[in-house]
mmCIF file with all atom_site columns, C-alpha atoms in Angstrom:
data_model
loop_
_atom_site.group_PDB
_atom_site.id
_atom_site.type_symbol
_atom_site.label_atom_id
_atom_site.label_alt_id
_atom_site.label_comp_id
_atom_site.label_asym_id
_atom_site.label_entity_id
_atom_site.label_seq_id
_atom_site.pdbx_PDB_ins_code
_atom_site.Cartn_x
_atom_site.Cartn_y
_atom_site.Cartn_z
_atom_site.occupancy
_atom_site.B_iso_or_equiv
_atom_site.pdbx_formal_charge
_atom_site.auth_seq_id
_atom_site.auth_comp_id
_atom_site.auth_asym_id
_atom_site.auth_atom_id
_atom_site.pdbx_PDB_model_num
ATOM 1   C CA . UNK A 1 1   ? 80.860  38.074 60.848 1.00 0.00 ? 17  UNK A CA 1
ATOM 2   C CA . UNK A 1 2   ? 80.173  41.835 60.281 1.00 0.00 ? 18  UNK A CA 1
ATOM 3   C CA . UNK A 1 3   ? 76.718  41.503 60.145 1.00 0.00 ? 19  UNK A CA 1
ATOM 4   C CA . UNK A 1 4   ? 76.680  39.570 63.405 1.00 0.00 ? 20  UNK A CA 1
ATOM 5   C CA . UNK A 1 5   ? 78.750  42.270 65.474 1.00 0.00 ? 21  UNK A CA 1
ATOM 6   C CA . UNK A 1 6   ? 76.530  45.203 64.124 1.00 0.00 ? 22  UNK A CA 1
ATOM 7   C CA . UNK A 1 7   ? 73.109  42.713 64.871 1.00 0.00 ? 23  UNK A CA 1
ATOM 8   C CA . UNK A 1 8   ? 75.025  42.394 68.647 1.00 0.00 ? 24  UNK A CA 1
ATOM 9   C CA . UNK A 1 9   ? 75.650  46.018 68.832 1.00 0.00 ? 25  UNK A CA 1
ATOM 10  C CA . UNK A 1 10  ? 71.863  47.077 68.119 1.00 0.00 ? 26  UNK A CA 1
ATOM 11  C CA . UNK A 1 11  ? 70.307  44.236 70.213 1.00 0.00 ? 27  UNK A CA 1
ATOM 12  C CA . UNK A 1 12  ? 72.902  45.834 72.931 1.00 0.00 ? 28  UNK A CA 1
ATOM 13  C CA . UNK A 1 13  ? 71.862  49.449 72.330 1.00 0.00 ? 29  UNK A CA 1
ATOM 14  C CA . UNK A 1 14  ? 68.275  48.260 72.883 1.00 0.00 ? 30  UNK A CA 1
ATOM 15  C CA . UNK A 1 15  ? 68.962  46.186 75.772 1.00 0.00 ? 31  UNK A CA 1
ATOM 16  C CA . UNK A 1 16  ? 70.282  49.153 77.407 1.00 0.00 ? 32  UNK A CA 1
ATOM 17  C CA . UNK A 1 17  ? 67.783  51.335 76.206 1.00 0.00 ? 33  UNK A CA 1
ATOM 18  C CA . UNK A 1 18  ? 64.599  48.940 78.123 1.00 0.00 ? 34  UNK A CA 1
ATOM 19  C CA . UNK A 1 19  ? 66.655  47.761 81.337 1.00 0.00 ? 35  UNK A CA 1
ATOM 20  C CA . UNK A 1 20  ? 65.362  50.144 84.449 1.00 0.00 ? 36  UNK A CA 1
ATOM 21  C CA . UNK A 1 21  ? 63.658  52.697 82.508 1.00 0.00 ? 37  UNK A CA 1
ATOM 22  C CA . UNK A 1 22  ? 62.407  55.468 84.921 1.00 0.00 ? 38  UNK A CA 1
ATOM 23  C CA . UNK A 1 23  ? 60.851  58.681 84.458 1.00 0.00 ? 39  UNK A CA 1
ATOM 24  C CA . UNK A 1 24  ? 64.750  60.618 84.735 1.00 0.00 ? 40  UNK A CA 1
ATOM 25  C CA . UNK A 1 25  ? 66.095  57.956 82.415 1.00 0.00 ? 41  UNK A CA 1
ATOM 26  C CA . UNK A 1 26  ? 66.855  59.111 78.672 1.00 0.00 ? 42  UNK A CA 1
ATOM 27  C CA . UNK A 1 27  ? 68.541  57.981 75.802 1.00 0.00 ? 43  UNK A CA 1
ATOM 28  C CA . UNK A 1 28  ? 69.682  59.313 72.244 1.00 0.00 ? 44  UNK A CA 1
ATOM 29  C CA . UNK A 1 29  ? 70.023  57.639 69.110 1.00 0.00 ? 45  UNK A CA 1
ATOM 30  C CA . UNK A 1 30  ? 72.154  60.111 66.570 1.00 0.00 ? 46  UNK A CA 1
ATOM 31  C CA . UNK A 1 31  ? 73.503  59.647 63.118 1.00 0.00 ? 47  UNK A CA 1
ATOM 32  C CA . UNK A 1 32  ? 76.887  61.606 62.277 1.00 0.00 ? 48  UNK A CA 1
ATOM 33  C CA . UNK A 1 33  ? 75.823  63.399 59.019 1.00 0.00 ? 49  UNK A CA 1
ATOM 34  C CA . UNK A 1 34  ? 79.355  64.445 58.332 1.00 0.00 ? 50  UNK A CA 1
ATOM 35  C CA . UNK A 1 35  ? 80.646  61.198 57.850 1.00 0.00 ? 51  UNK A CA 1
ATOM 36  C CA . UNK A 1 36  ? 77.891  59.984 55.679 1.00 0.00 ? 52  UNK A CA 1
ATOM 37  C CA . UNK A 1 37  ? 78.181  63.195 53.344 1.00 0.00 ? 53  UNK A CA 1
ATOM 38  C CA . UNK A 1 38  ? 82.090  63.054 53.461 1.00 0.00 ? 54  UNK A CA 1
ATOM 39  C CA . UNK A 1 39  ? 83.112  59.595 53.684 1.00 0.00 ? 55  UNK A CA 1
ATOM 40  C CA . UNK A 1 40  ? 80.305  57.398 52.596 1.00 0.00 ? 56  UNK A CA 1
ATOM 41  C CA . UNK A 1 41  ? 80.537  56.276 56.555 1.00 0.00 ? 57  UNK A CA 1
ATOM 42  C CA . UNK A 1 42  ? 77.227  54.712 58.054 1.00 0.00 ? 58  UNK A CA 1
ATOM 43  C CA . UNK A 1 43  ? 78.018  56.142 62.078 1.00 0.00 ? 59  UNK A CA 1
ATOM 44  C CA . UNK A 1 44  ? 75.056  55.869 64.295 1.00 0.00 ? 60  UNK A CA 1
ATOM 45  C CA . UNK A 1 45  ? 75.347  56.531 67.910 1.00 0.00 ? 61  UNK A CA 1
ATOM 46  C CA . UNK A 1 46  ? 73.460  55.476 71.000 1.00 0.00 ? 62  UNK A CA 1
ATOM 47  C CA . UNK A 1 47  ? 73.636  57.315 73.952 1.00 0.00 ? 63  UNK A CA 1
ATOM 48  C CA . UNK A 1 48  ? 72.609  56.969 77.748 1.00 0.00 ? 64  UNK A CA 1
ATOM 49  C CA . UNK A 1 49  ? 71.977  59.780 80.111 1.00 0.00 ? 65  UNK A CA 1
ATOM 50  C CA . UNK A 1 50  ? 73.227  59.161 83.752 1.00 0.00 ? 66  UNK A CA 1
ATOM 51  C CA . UNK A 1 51  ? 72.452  62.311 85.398 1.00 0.00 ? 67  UNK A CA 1
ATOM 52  C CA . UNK A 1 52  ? 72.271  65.977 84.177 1.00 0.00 ? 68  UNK A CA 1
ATOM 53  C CA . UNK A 1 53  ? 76.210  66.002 83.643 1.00 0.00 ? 69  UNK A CA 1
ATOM 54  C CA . UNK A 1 54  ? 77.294  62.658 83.062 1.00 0.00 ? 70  UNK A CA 1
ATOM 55  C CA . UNK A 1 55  ? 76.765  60.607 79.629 1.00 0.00 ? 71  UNK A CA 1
ATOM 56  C CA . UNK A 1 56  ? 77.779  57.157 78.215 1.00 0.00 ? 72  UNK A CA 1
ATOM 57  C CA . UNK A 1 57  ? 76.877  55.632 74.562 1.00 0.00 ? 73  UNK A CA 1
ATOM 58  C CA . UNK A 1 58  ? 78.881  54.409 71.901 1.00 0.00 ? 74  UNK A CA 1
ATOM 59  C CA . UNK A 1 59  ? 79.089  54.913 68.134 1.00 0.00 ? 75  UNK A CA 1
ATOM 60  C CA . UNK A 1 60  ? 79.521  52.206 65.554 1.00 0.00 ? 76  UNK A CA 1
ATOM 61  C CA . UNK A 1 61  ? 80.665  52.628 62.171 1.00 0.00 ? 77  UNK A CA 1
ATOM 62  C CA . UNK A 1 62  ? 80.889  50.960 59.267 1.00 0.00 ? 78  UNK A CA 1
ATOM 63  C CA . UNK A 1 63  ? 82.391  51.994 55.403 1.00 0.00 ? 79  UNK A CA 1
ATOM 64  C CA . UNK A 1 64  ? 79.939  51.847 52.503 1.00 0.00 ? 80  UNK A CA 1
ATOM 65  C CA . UNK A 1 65  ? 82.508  52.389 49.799 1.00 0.00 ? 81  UNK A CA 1
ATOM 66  C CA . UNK A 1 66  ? 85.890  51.308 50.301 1.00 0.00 ? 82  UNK A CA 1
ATOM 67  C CA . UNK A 1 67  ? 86.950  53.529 47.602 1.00 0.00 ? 83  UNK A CA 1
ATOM 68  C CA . UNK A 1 68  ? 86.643  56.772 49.159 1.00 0.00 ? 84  UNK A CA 1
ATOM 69  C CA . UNK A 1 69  ? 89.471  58.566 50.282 1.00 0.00 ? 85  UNK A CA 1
ATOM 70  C CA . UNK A 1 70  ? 89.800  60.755 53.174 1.00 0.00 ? 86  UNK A CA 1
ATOM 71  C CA . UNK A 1 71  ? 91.760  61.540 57.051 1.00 0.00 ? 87  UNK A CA 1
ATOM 72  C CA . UNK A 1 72  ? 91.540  58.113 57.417 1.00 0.00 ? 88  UNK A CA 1
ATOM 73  C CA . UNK A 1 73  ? 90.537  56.760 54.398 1.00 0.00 ? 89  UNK A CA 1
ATOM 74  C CA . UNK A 1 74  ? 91.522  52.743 55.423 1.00 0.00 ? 90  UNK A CA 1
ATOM 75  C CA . UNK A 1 75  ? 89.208  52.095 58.368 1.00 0.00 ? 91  UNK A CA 1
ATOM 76  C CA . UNK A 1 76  ? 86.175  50.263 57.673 1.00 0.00 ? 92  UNK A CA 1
ATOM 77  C CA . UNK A 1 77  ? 84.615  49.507 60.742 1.00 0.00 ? 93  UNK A CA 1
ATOM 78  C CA . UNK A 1 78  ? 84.691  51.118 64.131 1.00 0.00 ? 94  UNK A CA 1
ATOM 79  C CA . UNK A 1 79  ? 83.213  50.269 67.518 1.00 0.00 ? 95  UNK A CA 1
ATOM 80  C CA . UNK A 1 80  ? 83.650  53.286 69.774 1.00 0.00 ? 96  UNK A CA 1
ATOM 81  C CA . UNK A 1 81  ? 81.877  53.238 73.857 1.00 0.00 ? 97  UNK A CA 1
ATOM 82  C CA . UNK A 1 82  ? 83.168  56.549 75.020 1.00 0.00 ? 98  UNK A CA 1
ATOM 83  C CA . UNK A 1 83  ? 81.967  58.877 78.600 1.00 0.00 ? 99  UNK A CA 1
ATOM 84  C CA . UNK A 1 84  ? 81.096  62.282 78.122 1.00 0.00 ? 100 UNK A CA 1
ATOM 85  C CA . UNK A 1 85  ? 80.955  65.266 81.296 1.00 0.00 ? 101 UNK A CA 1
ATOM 86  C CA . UNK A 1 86  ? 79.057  68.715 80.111 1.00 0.00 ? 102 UNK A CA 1
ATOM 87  C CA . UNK A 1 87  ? 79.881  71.606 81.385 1.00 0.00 ? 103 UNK A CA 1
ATOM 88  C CA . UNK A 1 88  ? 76.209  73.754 81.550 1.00 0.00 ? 104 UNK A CA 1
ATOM 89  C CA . UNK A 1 89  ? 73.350  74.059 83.511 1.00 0.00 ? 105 UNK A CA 1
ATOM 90  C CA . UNK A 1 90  ? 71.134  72.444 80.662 1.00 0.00 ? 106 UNK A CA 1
ATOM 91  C CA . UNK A 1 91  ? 70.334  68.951 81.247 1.00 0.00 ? 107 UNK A CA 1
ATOM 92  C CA . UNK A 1 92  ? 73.038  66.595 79.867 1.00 0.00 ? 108 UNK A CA 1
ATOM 93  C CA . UNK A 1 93  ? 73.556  69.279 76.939 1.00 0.00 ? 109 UNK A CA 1
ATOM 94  C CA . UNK A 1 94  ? 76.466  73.002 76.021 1.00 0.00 ? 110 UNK A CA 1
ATOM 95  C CA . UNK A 1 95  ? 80.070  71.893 75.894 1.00 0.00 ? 111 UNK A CA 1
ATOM 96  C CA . UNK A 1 96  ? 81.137  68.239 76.955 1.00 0.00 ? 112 UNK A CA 1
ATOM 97  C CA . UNK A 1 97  ? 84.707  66.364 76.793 1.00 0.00 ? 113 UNK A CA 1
ATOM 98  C CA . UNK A 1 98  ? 84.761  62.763 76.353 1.00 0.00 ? 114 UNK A CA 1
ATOM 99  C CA . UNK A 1 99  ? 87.212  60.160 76.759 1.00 0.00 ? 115 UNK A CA 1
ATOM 100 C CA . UNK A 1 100 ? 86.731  57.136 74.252 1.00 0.00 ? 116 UNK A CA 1
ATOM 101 C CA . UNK A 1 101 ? 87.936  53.327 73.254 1.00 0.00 ? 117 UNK A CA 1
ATOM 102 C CA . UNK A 1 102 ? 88.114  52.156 69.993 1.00 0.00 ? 118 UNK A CA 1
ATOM 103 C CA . UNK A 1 103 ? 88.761  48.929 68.235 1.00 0.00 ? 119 UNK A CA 1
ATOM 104 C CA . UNK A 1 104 ? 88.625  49.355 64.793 1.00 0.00 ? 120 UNK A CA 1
ATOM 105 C CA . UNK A 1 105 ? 89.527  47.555 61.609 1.00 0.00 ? 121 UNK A CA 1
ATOM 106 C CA . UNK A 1 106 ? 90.251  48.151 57.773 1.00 0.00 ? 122 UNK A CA 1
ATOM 107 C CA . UNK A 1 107 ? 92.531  47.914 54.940 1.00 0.00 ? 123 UNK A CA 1
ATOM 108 C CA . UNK A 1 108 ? 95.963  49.218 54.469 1.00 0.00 ? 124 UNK A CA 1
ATOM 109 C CA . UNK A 1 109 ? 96.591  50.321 51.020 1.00 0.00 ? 125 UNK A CA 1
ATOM 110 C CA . UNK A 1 110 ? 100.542 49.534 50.258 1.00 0.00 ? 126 UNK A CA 1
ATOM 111 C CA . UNK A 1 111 ? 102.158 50.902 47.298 1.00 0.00 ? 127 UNK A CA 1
ATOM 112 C CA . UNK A 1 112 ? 105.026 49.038 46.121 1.00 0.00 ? 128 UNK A CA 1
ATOM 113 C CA . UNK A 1 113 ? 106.491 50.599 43.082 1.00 0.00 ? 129 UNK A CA 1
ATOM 114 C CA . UNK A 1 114 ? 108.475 47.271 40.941 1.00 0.00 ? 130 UNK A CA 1
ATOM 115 C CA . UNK A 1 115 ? 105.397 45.027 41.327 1.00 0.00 ? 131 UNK A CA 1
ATOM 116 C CA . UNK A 1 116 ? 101.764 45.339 42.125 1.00 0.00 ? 132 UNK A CA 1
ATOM 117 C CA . UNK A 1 117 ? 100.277 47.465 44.765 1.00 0.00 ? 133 UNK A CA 1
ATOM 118 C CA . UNK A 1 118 ? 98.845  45.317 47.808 1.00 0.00 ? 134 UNK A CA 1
ATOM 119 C CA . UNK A 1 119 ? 96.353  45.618 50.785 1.00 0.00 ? 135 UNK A CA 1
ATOM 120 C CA . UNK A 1 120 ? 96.364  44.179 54.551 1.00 0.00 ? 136 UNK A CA 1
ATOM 121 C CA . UNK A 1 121 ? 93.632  44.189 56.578 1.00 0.00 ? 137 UNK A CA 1
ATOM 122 C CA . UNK A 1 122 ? 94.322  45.229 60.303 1.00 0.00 ? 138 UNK A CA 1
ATOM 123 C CA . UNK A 1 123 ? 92.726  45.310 63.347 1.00 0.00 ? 139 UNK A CA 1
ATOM 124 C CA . UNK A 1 124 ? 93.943  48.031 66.500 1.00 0.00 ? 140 UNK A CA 1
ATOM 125 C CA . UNK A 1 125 ? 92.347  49.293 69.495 1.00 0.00 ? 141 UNK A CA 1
ATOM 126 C CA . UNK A 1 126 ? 92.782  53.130 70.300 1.00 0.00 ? 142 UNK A CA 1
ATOM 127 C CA . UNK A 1 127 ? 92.099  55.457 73.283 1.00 0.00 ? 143 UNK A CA 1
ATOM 128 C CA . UNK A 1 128 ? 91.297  58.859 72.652 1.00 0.00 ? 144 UNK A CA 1
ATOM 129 C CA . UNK A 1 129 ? 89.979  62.131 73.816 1.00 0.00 ? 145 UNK A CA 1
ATOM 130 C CA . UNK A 1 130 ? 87.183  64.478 72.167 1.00 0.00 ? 146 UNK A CA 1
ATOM 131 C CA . UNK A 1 131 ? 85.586  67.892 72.588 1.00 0.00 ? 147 UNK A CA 1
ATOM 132 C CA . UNK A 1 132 ? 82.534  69.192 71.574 1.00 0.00 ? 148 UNK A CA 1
ATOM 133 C CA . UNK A 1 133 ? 78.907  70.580 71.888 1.00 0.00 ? 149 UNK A CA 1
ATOM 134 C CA . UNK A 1 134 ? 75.174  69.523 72.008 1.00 0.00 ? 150 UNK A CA 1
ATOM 135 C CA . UNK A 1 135 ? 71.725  71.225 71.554 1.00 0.00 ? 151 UNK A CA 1
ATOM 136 C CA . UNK A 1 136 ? 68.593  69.521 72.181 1.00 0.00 ? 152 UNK A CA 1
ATOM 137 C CA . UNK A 1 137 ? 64.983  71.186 71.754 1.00 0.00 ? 153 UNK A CA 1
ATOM 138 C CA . UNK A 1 138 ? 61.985  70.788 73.517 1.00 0.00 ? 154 UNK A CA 1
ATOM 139 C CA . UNK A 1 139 ? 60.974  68.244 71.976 1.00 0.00 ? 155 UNK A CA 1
ATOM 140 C CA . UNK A 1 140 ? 63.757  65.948 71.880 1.00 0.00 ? 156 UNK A CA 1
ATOM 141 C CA . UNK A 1 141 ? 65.746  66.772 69.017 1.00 0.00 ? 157 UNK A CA 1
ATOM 142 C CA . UNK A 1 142 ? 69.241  66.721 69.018 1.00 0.00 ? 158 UNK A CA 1
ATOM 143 C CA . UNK A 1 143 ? 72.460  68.075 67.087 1.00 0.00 ? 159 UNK A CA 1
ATOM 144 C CA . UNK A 1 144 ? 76.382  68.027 68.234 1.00 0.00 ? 160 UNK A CA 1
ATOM 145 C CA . UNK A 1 145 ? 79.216  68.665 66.820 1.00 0.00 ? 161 UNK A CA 1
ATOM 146 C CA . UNK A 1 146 ? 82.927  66.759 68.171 1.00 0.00 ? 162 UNK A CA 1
ATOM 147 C CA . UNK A 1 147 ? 86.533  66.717 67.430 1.00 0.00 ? 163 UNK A CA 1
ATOM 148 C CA . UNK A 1 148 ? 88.766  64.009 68.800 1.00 0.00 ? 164 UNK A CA 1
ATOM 149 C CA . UNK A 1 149 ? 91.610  62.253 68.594 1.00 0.00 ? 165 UNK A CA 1
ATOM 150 C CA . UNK A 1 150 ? 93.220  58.973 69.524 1.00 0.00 ? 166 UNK A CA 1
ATOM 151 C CA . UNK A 1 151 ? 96.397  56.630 69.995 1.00 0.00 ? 167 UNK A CA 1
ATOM 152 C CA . UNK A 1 152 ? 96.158  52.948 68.654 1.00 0.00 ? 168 UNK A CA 1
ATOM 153 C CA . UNK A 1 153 ? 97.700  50.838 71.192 1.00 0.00 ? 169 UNK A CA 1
ATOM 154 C CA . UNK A 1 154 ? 98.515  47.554 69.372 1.00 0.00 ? 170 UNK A CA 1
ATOM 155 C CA . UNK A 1 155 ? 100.347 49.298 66.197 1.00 0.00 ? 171 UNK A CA 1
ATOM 156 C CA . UNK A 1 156 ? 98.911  46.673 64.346 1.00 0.00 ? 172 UNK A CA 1
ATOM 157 C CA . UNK A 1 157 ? 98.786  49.474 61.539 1.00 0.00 ? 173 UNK A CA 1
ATOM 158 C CA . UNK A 1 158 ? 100.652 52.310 60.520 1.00 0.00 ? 174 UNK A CA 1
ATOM 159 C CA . UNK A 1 159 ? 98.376  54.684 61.215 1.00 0.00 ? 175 UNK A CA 1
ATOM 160 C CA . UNK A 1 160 ? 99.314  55.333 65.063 1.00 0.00 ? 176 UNK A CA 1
ATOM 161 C CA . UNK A 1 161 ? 96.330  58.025 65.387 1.00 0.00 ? 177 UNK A CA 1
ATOM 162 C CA . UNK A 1 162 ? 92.756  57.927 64.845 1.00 0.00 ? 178 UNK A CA 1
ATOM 163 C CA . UNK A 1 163 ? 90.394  60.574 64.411 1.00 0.00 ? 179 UNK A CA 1
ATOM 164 C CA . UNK A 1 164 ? 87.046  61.084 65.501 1.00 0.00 ? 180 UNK A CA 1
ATOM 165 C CA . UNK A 1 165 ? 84.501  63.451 64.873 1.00 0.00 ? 181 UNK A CA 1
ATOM 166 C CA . UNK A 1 166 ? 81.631  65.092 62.784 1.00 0.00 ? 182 UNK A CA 1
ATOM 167 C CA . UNK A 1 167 ? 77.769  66.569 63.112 1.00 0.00 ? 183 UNK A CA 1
ATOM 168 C CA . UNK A 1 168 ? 75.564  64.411 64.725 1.00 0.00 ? 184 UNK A CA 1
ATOM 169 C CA . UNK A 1 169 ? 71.386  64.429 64.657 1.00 0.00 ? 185 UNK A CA 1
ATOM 170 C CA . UNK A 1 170 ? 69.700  62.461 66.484 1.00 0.00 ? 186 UNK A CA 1
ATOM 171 C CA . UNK A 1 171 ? 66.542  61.931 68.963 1.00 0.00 ? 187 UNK A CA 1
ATOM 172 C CA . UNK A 1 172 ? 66.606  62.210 72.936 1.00 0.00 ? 188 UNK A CA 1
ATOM 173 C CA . UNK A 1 173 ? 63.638  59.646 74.295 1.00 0.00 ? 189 UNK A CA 1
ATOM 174 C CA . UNK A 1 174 ? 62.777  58.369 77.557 1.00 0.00 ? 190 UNK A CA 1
#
């Protein structure tokens, strides 16, 4: 089932990425760095441009080693669409806020102390808010950097917040 949502989210990403192209239409494709170095997280991004102040995109990741610990050390997949407004007179780049969904999933570690430890997996959907910046060069290369933070909805774990952020690179293409 896993592999089928991620195969649905890329065939999406490039869906989006061919429908009405233009000349004034871009798009990014990004991988957050941080999370891959810190977490052993896979998080690539897509983005759309929808005018020189206005973005939407989403993120999706997914754990490659469950035993890593961390902020938030029991998700192990994520599927985050989010909308971002900058705030410069660069092109759909300087300081942005974004507001953001996310239904995520994982395992919930439970230590019980007179017999064995036990896990339950969980599934919640969050809404959050971020901050951050982006560069992109000349010639289409792009980094970022984000902080965010977001309230599950469903309590369907005991986590109650999520986090999100990191250092992006990506690509900006037309």
């Amino acid at each position: 089932p896993m592999k089928k949502l991620v195969l649905s989210v890329v065939l999406f990403a490039i869906s989006l990425s061919l429908f009405a192209q233009n000349e004034t239409d871009q798009n990014e494709l990004k991988i957050n760095m941080s999370n891959l170095i810190g977490f052993k997280w896979l998080d690539v991004g897509y983005e759309r441009l929808l005018n020189e102040e206005s973005s939407i995109g989403f993120g999706t990741l997914i754990s490659l080693d469950h035993s890593v610990e961390g902020l938030d050390d029991f998700r192990t997949f994520s599927l985050t669409p989010y909308y971002r407004h900058f705030f410069s007179d660069k092109y759909a780049q300087g300081f942005f806020v974004e507001a953001f969904t996310m239904l995520h999933s994982g395992n919930e570690i439970f230590y019980d102390f007179e017999d064995s430890d036990y896990e339950e997996k969980y599934t919640d959907f969050a809404v959050g808010i971020s901050a951050g910046a982006k560069w992109v060069t000349d010639r289409g290369f792009v980094a970022e950097i984000y902080l965010g933070i977001g309230r599950d909805m469903f309590n369907k774990s005991d986590l109650e917040v999520v986090g999100r952020g990191g250092v992006s690179i990506g690509y900006r293409f037309q």
